[in-house]
PDB file of C-alpha atoms in Angstrom:
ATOM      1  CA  UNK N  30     -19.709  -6.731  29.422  1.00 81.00           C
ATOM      2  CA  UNK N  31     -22.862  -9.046  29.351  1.00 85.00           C
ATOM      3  CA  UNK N  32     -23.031 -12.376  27.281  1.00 91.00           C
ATOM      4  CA  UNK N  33     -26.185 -13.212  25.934  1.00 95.00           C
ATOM      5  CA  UNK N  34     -26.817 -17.383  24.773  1.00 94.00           C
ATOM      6  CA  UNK N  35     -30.002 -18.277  23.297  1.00 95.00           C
ATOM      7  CA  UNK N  36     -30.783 -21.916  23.238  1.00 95.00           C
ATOM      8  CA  UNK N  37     -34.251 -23.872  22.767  1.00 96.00           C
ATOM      9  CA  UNK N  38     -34.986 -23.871  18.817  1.00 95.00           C
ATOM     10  CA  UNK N  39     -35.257 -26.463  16.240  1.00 97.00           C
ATOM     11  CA  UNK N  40     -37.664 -27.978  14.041  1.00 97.00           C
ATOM     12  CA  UNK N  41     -41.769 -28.330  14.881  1.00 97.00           C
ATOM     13  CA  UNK N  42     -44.817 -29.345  13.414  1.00 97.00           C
ATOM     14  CA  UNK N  43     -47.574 -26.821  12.741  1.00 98.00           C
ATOM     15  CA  UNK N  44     -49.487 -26.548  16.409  1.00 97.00           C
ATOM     16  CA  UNK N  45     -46.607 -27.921  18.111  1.00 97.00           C
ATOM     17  CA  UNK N  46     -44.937 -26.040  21.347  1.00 98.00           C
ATOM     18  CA  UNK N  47     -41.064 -24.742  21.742  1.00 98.00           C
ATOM     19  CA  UNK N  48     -39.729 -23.408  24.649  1.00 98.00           C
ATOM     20  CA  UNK N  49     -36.608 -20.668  24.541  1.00 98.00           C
ATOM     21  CA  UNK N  50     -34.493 -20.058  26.993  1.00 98.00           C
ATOM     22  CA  UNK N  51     -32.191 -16.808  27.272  1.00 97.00           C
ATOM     23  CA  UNK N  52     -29.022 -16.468  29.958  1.00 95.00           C
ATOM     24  CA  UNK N  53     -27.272 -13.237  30.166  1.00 92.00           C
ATOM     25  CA  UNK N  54     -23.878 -13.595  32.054  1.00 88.00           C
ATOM     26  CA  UNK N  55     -21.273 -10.981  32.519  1.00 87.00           C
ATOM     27  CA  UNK N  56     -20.639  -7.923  34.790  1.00 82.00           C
ATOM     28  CA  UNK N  57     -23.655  -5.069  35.009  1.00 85.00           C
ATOM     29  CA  UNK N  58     -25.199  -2.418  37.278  1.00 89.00           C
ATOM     30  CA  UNK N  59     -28.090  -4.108  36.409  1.00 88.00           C
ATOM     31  CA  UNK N  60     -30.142  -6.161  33.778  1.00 89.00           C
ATOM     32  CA  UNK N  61     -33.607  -4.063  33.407  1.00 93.00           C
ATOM     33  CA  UNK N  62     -35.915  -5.135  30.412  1.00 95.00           C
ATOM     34  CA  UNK N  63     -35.384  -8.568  28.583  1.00 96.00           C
ATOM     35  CA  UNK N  64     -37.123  -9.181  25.338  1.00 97.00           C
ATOM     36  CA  UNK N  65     -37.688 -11.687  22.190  1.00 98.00           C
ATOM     37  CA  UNK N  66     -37.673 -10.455  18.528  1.00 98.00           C
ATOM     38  CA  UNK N  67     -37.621 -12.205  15.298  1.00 98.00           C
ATOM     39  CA  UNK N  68     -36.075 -12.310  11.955  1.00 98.00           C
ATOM     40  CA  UNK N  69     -37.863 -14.507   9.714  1.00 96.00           C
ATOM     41  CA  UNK N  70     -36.501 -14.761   5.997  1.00 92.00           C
ATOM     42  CA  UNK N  71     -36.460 -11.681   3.738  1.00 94.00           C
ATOM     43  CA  UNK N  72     -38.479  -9.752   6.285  1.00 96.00           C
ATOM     44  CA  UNK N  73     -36.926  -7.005   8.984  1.00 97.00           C
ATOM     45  CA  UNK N  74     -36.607  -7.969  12.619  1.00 97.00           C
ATOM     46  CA  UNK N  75     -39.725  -7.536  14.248  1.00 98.00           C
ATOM     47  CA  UNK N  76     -40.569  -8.005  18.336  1.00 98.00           C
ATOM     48  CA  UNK N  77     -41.629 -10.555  19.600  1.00 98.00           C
ATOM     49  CA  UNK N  78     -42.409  -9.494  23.365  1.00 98.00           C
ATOM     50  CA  UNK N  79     -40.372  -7.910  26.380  1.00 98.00           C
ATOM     51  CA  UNK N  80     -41.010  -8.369  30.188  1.00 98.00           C
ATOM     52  CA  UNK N  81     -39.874  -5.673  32.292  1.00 96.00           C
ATOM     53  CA  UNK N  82     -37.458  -6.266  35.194  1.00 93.00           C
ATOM     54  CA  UNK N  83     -40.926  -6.232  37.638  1.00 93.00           C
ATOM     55  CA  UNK N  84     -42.607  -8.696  35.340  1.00 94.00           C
ATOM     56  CA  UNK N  85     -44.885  -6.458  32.841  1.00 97.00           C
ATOM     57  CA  UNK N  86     -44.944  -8.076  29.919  1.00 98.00           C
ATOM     58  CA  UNK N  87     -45.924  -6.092  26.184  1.00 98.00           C
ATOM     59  CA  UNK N  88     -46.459  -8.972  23.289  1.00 98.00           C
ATOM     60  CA  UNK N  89     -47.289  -8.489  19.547  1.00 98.00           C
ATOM     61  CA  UNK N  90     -50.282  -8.800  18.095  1.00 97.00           C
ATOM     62  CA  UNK N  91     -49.592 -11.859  15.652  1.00 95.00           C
ATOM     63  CA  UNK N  92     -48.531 -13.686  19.415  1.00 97.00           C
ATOM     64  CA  UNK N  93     -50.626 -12.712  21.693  1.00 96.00           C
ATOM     65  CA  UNK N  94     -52.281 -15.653  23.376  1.00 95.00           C
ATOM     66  CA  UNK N  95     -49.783 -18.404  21.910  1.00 96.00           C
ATOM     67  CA  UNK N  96     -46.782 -16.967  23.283  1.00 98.00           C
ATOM     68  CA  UNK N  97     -45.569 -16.616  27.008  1.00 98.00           C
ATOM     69  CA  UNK N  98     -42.578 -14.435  27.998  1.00 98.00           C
ATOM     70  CA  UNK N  99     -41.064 -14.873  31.487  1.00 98.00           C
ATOM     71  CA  UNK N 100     -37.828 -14.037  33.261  1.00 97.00           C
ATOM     72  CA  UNK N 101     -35.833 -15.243  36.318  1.00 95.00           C
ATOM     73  CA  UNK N 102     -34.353 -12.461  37.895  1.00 92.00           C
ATOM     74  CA  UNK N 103     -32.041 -14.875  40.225  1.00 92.00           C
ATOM     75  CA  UNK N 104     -31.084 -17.148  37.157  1.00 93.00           C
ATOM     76  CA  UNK N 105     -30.670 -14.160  34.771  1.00 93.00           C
ATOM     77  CA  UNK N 106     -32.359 -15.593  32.415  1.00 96.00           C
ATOM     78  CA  UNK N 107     -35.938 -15.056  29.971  1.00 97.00           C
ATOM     79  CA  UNK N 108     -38.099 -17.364  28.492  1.00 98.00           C
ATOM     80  CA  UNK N 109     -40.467 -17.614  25.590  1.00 98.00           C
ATOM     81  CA  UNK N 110     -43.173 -20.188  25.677  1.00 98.00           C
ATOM     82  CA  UNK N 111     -44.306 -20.812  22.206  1.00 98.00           C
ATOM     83  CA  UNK N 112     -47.621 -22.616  22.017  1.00 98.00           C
ATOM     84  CA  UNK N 113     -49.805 -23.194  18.826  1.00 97.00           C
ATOM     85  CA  UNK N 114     -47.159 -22.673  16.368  1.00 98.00           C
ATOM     86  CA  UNK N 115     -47.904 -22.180  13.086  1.00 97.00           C
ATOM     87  CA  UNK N 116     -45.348 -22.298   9.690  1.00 96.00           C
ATOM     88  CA  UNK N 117     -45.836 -18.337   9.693  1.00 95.00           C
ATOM     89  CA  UNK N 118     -43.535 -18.336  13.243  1.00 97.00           C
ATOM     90  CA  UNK N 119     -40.802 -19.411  11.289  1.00 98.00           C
ATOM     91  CA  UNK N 120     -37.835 -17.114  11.759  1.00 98.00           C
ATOM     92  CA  UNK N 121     -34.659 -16.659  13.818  1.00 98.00           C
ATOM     93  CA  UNK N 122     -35.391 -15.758  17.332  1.00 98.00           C
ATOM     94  CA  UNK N 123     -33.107 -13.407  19.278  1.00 98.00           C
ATOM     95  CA  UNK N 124     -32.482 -12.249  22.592  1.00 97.00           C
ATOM     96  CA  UNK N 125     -32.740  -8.916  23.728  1.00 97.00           C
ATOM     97  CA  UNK N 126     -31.057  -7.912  27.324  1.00 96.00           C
ATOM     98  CA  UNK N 127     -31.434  -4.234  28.170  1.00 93.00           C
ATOM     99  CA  UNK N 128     -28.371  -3.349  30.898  1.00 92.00           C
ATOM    100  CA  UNK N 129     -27.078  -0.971  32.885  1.00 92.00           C
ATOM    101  CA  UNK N 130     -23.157  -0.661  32.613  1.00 91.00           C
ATOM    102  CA  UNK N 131     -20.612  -0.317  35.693  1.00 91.00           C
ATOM    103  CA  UNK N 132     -20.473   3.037  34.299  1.00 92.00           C
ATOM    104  CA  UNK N 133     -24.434   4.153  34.718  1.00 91.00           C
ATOM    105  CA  UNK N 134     -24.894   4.091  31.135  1.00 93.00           C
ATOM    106  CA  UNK N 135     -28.084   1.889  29.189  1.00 93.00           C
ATOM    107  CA  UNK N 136     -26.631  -0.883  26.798  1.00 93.00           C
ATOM    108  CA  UNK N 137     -28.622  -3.170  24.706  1.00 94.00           C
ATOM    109  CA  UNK N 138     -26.967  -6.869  24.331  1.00 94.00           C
ATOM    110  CA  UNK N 139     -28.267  -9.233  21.315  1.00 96.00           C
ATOM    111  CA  UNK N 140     -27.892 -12.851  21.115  1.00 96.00           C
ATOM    112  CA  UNK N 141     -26.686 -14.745  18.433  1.00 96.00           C
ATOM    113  CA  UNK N 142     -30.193 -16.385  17.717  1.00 96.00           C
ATOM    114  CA  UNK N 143     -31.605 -19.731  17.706  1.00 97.00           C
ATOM    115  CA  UNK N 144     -33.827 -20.956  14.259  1.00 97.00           C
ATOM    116  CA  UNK N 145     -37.311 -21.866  15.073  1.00 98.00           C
ATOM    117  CA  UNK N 146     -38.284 -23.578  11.737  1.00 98.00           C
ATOM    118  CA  UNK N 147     -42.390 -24.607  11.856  1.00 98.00           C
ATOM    119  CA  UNK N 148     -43.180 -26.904   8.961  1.00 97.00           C
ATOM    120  CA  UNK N 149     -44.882 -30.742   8.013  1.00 95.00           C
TER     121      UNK N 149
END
């Protein structure tokens, strides 16, 4: 069983910077791809970007170039570097930890989320 605690969010102005952080705790084979997706009101979950456990990183279109994912493999824990926000950003962030049981079998873990709210 993995535990996944997002922490990092709060309120911004428009062009302002937030940093998330993501630590995944808990027993596994292994913790392979991490990832960021977002929920912002009345609108499906969407991703955000994932990094791959050797540090390839995929981002969306809407983020690329504002947005930084990162992980530390020895902390087990991702990061999303959010530069240039703008009120459109707005939304629920969560945490995405893809795992590898005791067992051998692939297991997504989600977060809770953390509310990244970019207004004036």
């Amino acid at each position: 069983q993995v535990q996944v605690v997002e922490s990092g969010g709060g309120l911004v102005q428009p062009g302002g910077s937030l940093r998330l952080s993501c630590k995944a705790s808990g027993v596994a084979r292994s913790i392979n791809d991490m990832g960021w997706y977002r929920q912002a009101p009345g609108k499906q979950r969407e991703l955000v970007a994932t990094i791959t456990s050797d540090g390839t990183t995929h981002y969306a279109e809407s983020v690329k170039g504002h947005f930084t994912i990162s992980r530390d493999n020895a902390k087990y824990t991702v990061y999303l570097q959010m530069n240039g926000l703008k009120p459109d950003d707005t939304a629920v962030y969560y945490c995405n930890i893809g795992a590898t049981t005791l067992r051998g079998e692939p297991i997504d873990y989600w977060g809770k989320g953390t509310l990244v709210t970019v207004s004036s």
